[in-house]
């Protein structure tokens, strides 16, 4: 990897990776994304045994979470070790770590570790504020022009989960969910045997917490039926209004998450101006979907 960038598939979304110990390689991630340099990155490793390199004072509940949900769509924020420099953590005393559940991602991480690598820093492979890519083609469209010879985009097909990992703050005595995802609050509570907080107004900076994020060019309208010529996203049980352009008709909540970002992208590709979305109701993964949709619509999360 030695200073190069590698975009790679994960089960959540595609990441744009670089050697997490190499300041100039990591600087290229920020350049390609157009992301402010104080926004921290997630360090990806091949197994939970590797986290003690990057984190200190790892709480017992974090070990339980790692055992139950890694490899998987979960990121743990823990107090950082000496290895996690400011250019990874945005100057904070914590570091975010994830073991992704994707054969190609794990092969890349293991190979890199066999060569002496310690971890791969990777944000989602989109330009800052845009929709995360869930295919290699979407990565190419987002950041292709910022890649040099020697950089790579690995193709692993469409991401199976489709929304970014659940981020859990593990820096205090009880965990807090900073970003909802496919590892739901119920799953976390069952794993650690206590109830926890979700979407707290943490002091910790999570770039996904900026109000307008995951935004397509089209305007996203929530809770409305589409007018003729507008895009429409709703469960398959809802009929497409006359003249509207159906962008996704998921049958299940998992389908909804999996197809959402591709649907938003396809609206932009078709130059659709407005997208009307009927959001999923309920808990679990629906919370993560509504979180992303609310941001896509540029609304404040309360
Ligand atoms: O599913 C995912 O998490 C994908 C795949 C590629 O792993 N990655 C991803 O990365 O979504 P990114 O950079 O787009 O979002 C990671 C979020 C950012 O909002 C960042 O602020 C937050 O993680 N983060 C990173 N380090 C943190 C820290 N020390 N404390 C709090 N938040 C942190
Ligand atoms: Mg992102």
Coordinates of N, CA and C in Angstrom, one line a residue, residues 42 66 70 93 102 173 225 234 279 293 297:
X42 N -11.9 6.2 10.5 CA -11.9 4.9 11.1 C -10.7 4.1 10.7
X66 N -17.2 -6.5 20.4 CA -16.3 -6.9 19.4 C -16.5 -8.4 19.1
X70 N -18.2 -8.3 15.4 CA -17.1 -8.2 14.4 C -16.7 -9.6 13.9
X93 N -8.5 12.5 21.7 CA -7.8 11.4 22.4 C -8.5 10.1 22.2
X102 N -16.4 -8.4 5.1 CA -16.4 -8.5 3.6 C -15.1 -9.3 3.2
X173 N -18.1 4.7 31.0 CA -18.5 3.5 31.6 C -19.7 2.8 30.9
X225 N -46.0 12.2 -1.3 CA -46.1 11.4 -2.6 C -45.5 12.2 -3.7
X234 N -40.2 4.2 -1.8 CA -41.2 3.7 -0.8 C -41.1 2.2 -0.8
X279 N -40.7 7.2 4.4 CA -39.6 6.6 5.2 C -40.2 5.3 5.9
X293 N -31.8 9.6 5.8 CA -32.8 10.4 5.0 C -33.0 11.8 5.5
X297 N -32.2 15.1 3.4 CA -33.2 16.2 3.2 C -32.7 17.5 3.8

